[in-house]
Short mmCIF file of C-alpha atoms in Angstrom, two decimals:
data_model
loop_
_atom_site.label_atom_id
_atom_site.label_comp_id
_atom_site.label_asym_id
_atom_site.label_seq_id
_atom_site.Cartn_x
_atom_site.Cartn_y
_atom_site.Cartn_z
CA MET A 409 -9.24 -17.46 7.73
CA PHE A 410 -5.94 -17.54 9.51
CA ASN A 411 -4.67 -15.20 12.18
CA GLN A 412 -2.59 -12.45 10.74
CA SER A 413 -1.90 -9.00 12.11
CA ALA A 414 -1.73 -5.86 10.01
CA GLY A 415 -3.48 -7.29 7.02
CA ARG A 416 -4.96 -10.47 5.62
CA ALA A 417 -7.46 -11.66 3.04
CA ARG A 418 -8.15 -14.85 1.25
CA PHE A 419 -8.88 -15.21 -2.37
CA ARG A 420 -8.72 -17.12 -5.50
CA ALA A 421 -8.45 -14.75 -8.44
CA CYS A 422 -9.44 -15.29 -12.03
CA LEU A 423 -7.96 -13.67 -15.15
CA VAL A 424 -10.45 -13.51 -17.96
CA LEU A 425 -9.39 -11.85 -21.20
CA ILE A 426 -12.66 -11.15 -22.93
CA GLY A 427 -12.39 -11.70 -26.65
CA GLY A 428 -8.83 -12.79 -26.72
CA PHE A 429 -6.07 -15.07 -25.68
CA LEU A 430 -6.17 -14.53 -21.91
CA MET A 431 -9.90 -14.87 -21.69
CA GLY A 432 -9.73 -16.41 -18.31
CA GLY A 433 -12.45 -17.00 -15.87
CA CYS A 434 -13.22 -19.71 -13.40
CA ALA A 435 -15.08 -21.93 -15.81
CA SER A 436 -13.83 -24.88 -13.85
CA ALA A 437 -15.60 -23.41 -10.81
CA GLY A 438 -18.91 -22.64 -12.48
CA TRP A 439 -17.88 -19.76 -14.73
CA LYS A 440 -20.94 -18.65 -16.72
CA GLY A 441 -19.53 -15.50 -18.28
CA HIS A 442 -18.39 -12.42 -16.46
CA GLN A 443 -21.14 -10.14 -15.17
CA GLY A 444 -19.07 -7.82 -12.99
CA THR A 445 -17.78 -4.36 -13.78
CA PRO A 446 -14.36 -2.69 -13.41
CA PHE A 447 -13.62 -1.33 -9.96
CA HIS A 448 -14.15 2.37 -9.33
CA ASP A 449 -14.58 4.53 -6.25
CA SER A 450 -13.99 8.10 -5.09
CA VAL A 451 -10.23 7.73 -5.55
CA TYR A 452 -9.88 5.38 -8.52
CA HIS A 453 -12.06 5.96 -11.56
CA GLY A 454 -9.73 5.00 -14.40
CA GLY A 455 -11.83 2.17 -15.82
CA PRO A 456 -10.20 -1.17 -16.58
CA GLN A 457 -6.65 -1.38 -15.26
CA LYS A 458 -4.06 -1.03 -17.98
CA ILE A 459 -1.58 -3.53 -19.43
CA PRO A 460 1.31 -3.00 -19.81
CA GLY A 461 1.36 -1.65 -16.30
CA ARG A 462 0.62 -2.38 -12.67
CA ILE A 463 -2.58 -4.23 -11.79
CA GLN A 464 -3.70 -3.63 -8.20
CA CYS A 465 -5.15 -6.78 -6.64
CA ALA A 466 -7.36 -4.78 -4.26
CA TYR A 467 -9.05 -3.23 -7.31
CA TYR A 468 -10.82 -6.51 -8.07
CA ASP A 469 -14.10 -6.12 -9.93
CA LEU A 470 -17.44 -4.97 -8.59
CA GLY A 471 -20.28 -7.47 -8.52
CA GLY A 472 -19.98 -9.29 -5.23
CA GLU A 473 -19.65 -12.90 -4.13
CA GLY A 474 -19.84 -15.45 -6.92
CA VAL A 475 -19.61 -12.77 -9.62
CA ALA A 476 -16.49 -10.69 -8.96
CA TYR A 477 -14.90 -12.98 -6.37
CA HIS A 478 -15.30 -15.96 -4.10
CA ASP A 479 -14.24 -15.78 -0.47
CA THR A 480 -14.69 -18.38 2.25
CA ASP A 481 -16.65 -16.00 4.47
CA ALA A 482 -18.65 -12.84 4.00
CA LYS A 483 -16.70 -10.41 6.17
CA ASN A 484 -13.67 -8.29 5.39
CA ASN A 485 -11.23 -9.16 8.17
CA GLY A 486 -8.98 -6.22 7.32
CA SER A 487 -11.00 -3.11 6.53
CA GLY A 488 -13.33 -2.26 9.41
CA ILE A 489 -12.00 -4.99 11.73
CA LEU A 490 -8.19 -5.10 11.88
CA ASN A 491 -8.27 -1.52 10.61
CA PRO A 492 -11.10 0.09 12.64
CA ALA A 493 -13.74 2.06 10.78
CA ASN A 494 -12.70 5.63 11.48
CA GLY A 495 -13.78 7.53 8.40
CA THR A 496 -10.45 7.20 6.57
CA TYR A 497 -10.19 5.81 3.05
CA LEU A 498 -7.64 3.10 3.78
CA ASN A 499 -9.22 1.79 6.98
CA GLU A 500 -12.66 1.55 5.39
CA PHE A 501 -11.60 0.42 1.89
CA ARG A 502 -14.28 -2.00 0.60
CA MET A 503 -15.07 -2.97 4.19
CA HIS A 504 -18.55 -4.28 3.36
CA GLU A 505 -17.27 -6.84 0.84
CA GLY A 506 -16.10 -10.39 1.48
CA VAL A 507 -12.56 -10.12 0.12
CA ASP A 508 -10.17 -9.29 2.96
CA THR A 509 -8.12 -6.18 2.28
CA SER A 510 -5.58 -4.15 4.18
CA TYR A 511 -2.67 -1.79 3.50
CA THR A 512 0.99 -1.47 4.38
CA LYS A 513 1.88 0.44 7.52
CA PHE A 514 5.23 1.93 8.50
CA HIS A 515 4.58 2.61 12.17
CA GLY A 516 6.14 0.10 14.54
CA GLN A 517 8.09 -1.49 11.68
CA ILE A 518 5.07 -3.48 10.56
CA ASP A 519 5.66 -3.49 6.81
CA ASN A 520 8.99 -1.65 6.77
CA ASN A 521 10.66 -4.23 8.97
CA PRO A 522 14.27 -5.50 8.75
CA PHE A 523 13.12 -8.83 7.31
CA ASP A 524 11.63 -7.33 4.15
CA LEU A 525 13.35 -8.52 0.98
CA VAL A 526 11.98 -5.41 -0.69
CA GLN A 527 10.28 -2.45 0.98
CA PRO A 528 6.74 -1.93 -0.29
CA PRO A 529 5.19 1.50 -0.78
CA GLU A 530 3.60 2.89 2.37
CA GLY A 531 -0.19 2.72 2.20
CA GLN A 532 -0.10 -0.01 -0.45
CA LEU A 533 -3.44 -1.82 -0.59
CA TYR A 534 -3.40 -5.59 -0.79
CA VAL A 535 -5.56 -8.70 -0.65
CA GLY A 536 -4.70 -10.91 2.30
CA TRP A 537 -6.00 -13.69 4.53
CA THR A 538 -5.88 -15.88 1.43
CA ALA A 539 -7.06 -19.48 1.47
CA PRO A 540 -7.21 -22.27 -1.13
CA GLY A 541 -10.29 -22.10 -3.33
CA GLU A 542 -10.70 -18.33 -3.27
CA TRP A 543 -10.60 -16.21 -6.43
CA PHE A 544 -11.28 -12.73 -7.79
CA ASN A 545 -11.68 -11.10 -11.19
CA LEU A 546 -9.77 -8.13 -12.54
CA THR A 547 -10.97 -6.30 -15.64
CA VAL A 548 -8.01 -5.03 -17.64
CA GLU A 549 -7.37 -3.30 -20.94
CA VAL A 550 -4.39 -4.46 -22.97
CA GLY A 551 -2.88 -1.66 -25.03
CA HIS A 552 -1.21 -3.85 -27.61
CA ALA A 553 -1.13 -7.56 -28.30
CA GLY A 554 2.00 -9.43 -27.36
CA VAL A 555 3.82 -11.63 -24.89
CA TYR A 556 3.99 -10.28 -21.33
CA SER A 557 6.00 -11.34 -18.30
CA LEU A 558 4.56 -11.07 -14.82
CA ASP A 559 6.04 -9.83 -11.51
CA LEU A 560 4.29 -10.01 -8.12
CA LEU A 561 4.63 -7.94 -4.93
CA TYR A 562 3.60 -10.24 -2.08
CA THR A 563 4.25 -11.89 1.28
CA SER A 564 3.87 -15.60 2.00
CA ASN A 565 4.15 -17.19 5.43
CA ARG A 566 4.12 -20.77 4.08
CA GLY A 567 4.77 -20.70 0.38
CA GLY A 568 2.13 -22.31 -1.79
CA THR A 569 0.79 -22.19 -5.32
CA ILE A 570 -1.45 -19.93 -7.37
CA SER A 571 -2.61 -20.21 -10.94
CA LEU A 572 -3.89 -18.02 -13.76
CA ASP A 573 -6.71 -19.13 -16.03
CA ARG A 574 -7.83 -18.17 -19.49
CA ASN A 575 -11.53 -18.76 -20.08
CA GLY A 576 -11.53 -21.57 -17.58
CA LYS A 577 -8.39 -23.12 -19.05
CA PRO A 578 -5.03 -22.78 -17.28
CA LEU A 579 -2.56 -20.40 -18.85
CA GLY A 580 0.18 -22.68 -17.60
CA PRO A 581 1.09 -24.95 -14.74
CA PRO A 582 0.59 -23.85 -11.12
CA ILE A 583 2.98 -21.11 -10.02
CA ASN A 584 5.07 -21.82 -6.94
CA ILE A 585 5.19 -18.91 -4.52
CA ILE A 586 8.39 -18.66 -2.49
CA SER A 587 7.88 -18.39 1.26
CA THR A 588 9.03 -15.15 2.90
CA ARG A 589 9.10 -16.73 6.34
CA ASN A 590 12.29 -16.03 8.30
CA ASP A 591 13.08 -18.11 11.39
CA HIS A 592 15.09 -15.20 12.81
CA GLU A 593 11.96 -13.03 13.04
CA PRO A 594 11.31 -12.40 16.76
CA ILE A 595 7.69 -11.22 16.30
CA ALA A 596 5.40 -14.09 15.31
CA TRP A 597 2.64 -12.12 13.57
CA ARG A 598 5.15 -10.22 11.45
CA GLN A 599 5.83 -13.41 9.47
CA TRP A 600 2.88 -12.20 7.32
CA HIS A 601 4.67 -8.91 6.58
CA HIS A 602 7.98 -9.87 4.97
CA TRP A 603 7.59 -8.33 1.53
CA ASN A 604 9.21 -9.60 -1.63
CA VAL A 605 8.91 -9.28 -5.42
CA MET A 606 8.91 -12.43 -7.50
CA THR A 607 9.98 -11.58 -11.04
CA ASN A 608 9.10 -13.37 -14.26
CA LEU A 609 6.52 -15.60 -12.59
CA THR A 610 5.19 -16.63 -15.96
CA GLU A 611 4.73 -15.43 -19.53
CA MET A 612 1.48 -15.11 -21.41
CA LYS A 613 0.28 -13.98 -24.81
CA LEU A 614 -2.38 -11.29 -24.48
CA PRO A 615 -4.60 -9.81 -27.18
CA LYS A 616 -5.34 -6.13 -27.46
CA GLY A 617 -8.52 -4.93 -25.78
CA VAL A 618 -10.59 -5.44 -22.64
CA SER A 619 -10.15 -8.68 -20.74
CA VAL A 620 -11.04 -10.13 -17.34
CA LEU A 621 -8.22 -11.80 -15.45
CA THR A 622 -8.78 -14.49 -12.81
CA VAL A 623 -6.21 -15.40 -10.14
CA ARG A 624 -6.64 -18.51 -8.00
CA ILE A 625 -5.20 -19.57 -4.69
CA LEU A 626 -4.48 -23.28 -5.02
CA THR A 627 -2.54 -24.34 -1.93
CA GLU A 628 -1.57 -23.02 1.51
CA GLY A 629 -2.95 -19.48 1.33
CA ASN A 630 -1.47 -17.22 4.01
CA MET A 631 -0.35 -14.84 1.26
CA ASN A 632 -0.74 -11.08 0.92
CA LEU A 633 -1.00 -10.08 -2.75
CA ALA A 634 -0.41 -6.42 -3.55
CA TYR A 635 0.02 -6.00 -7.30
CA LEU A 636 0.90 -7.71 -10.57
CA ASP A 637 3.29 -5.97 -12.95
CA PHE A 638 2.73 -6.87 -16.61
CA LYS A 639 5.74 -6.08 -18.78
CA PRO A 640 6.18 -6.65 -22.53
CA LYS A 641 8.69 -9.42 -23.12
CA LEU A 642 11.82 -8.09 -24.75
CA LYS A 643 12.66 -9.78 -28.02
#
């Protein structure tokens, strides 16, 4: 994991659409069929995340290492470490799991800084400390079959590439992530906190029903991934 201040986490994520077009999954990394379950806790208990709509990366599936995600080490470098365990929901969010999670902070101009390309919501959870080879699964429910475009709220200190799979087969070529680094930034660690939205990253045909999505980090890492917006493509 790389040094990053107010939030980091590494991952490779996998999109697996069960029983349909986007049936992703990391088959190429030993996918044997998804055995995880949709995320739920005391705050979120809505079942599979809904498409069309906003898919929260930090709501990756339950099931642990090798089932719901793969991370290069077993500790959460955000929750409970960067964000001390103090009894609050955000500081202790999934702190006993391997995926590194944190949330946006507006004190001291951490995530509401003048180098943001867009200002994220305050308290927005995200997956950070990303590194090549990491992944996580997201169970979703598609309301109606169709072609969807994808937007991403993120930061990226170095640029890099991610990919989306369908049942172990790529949905398309690797997706280039634009770096949000700014050489005019006077605070070194804040290079990991320049937020941006990339629109129309890719398009994909999704079937109606429950699916599991897998997102992968391919190169560079050093990204914070907050959410994916799935929008029906306008005809």
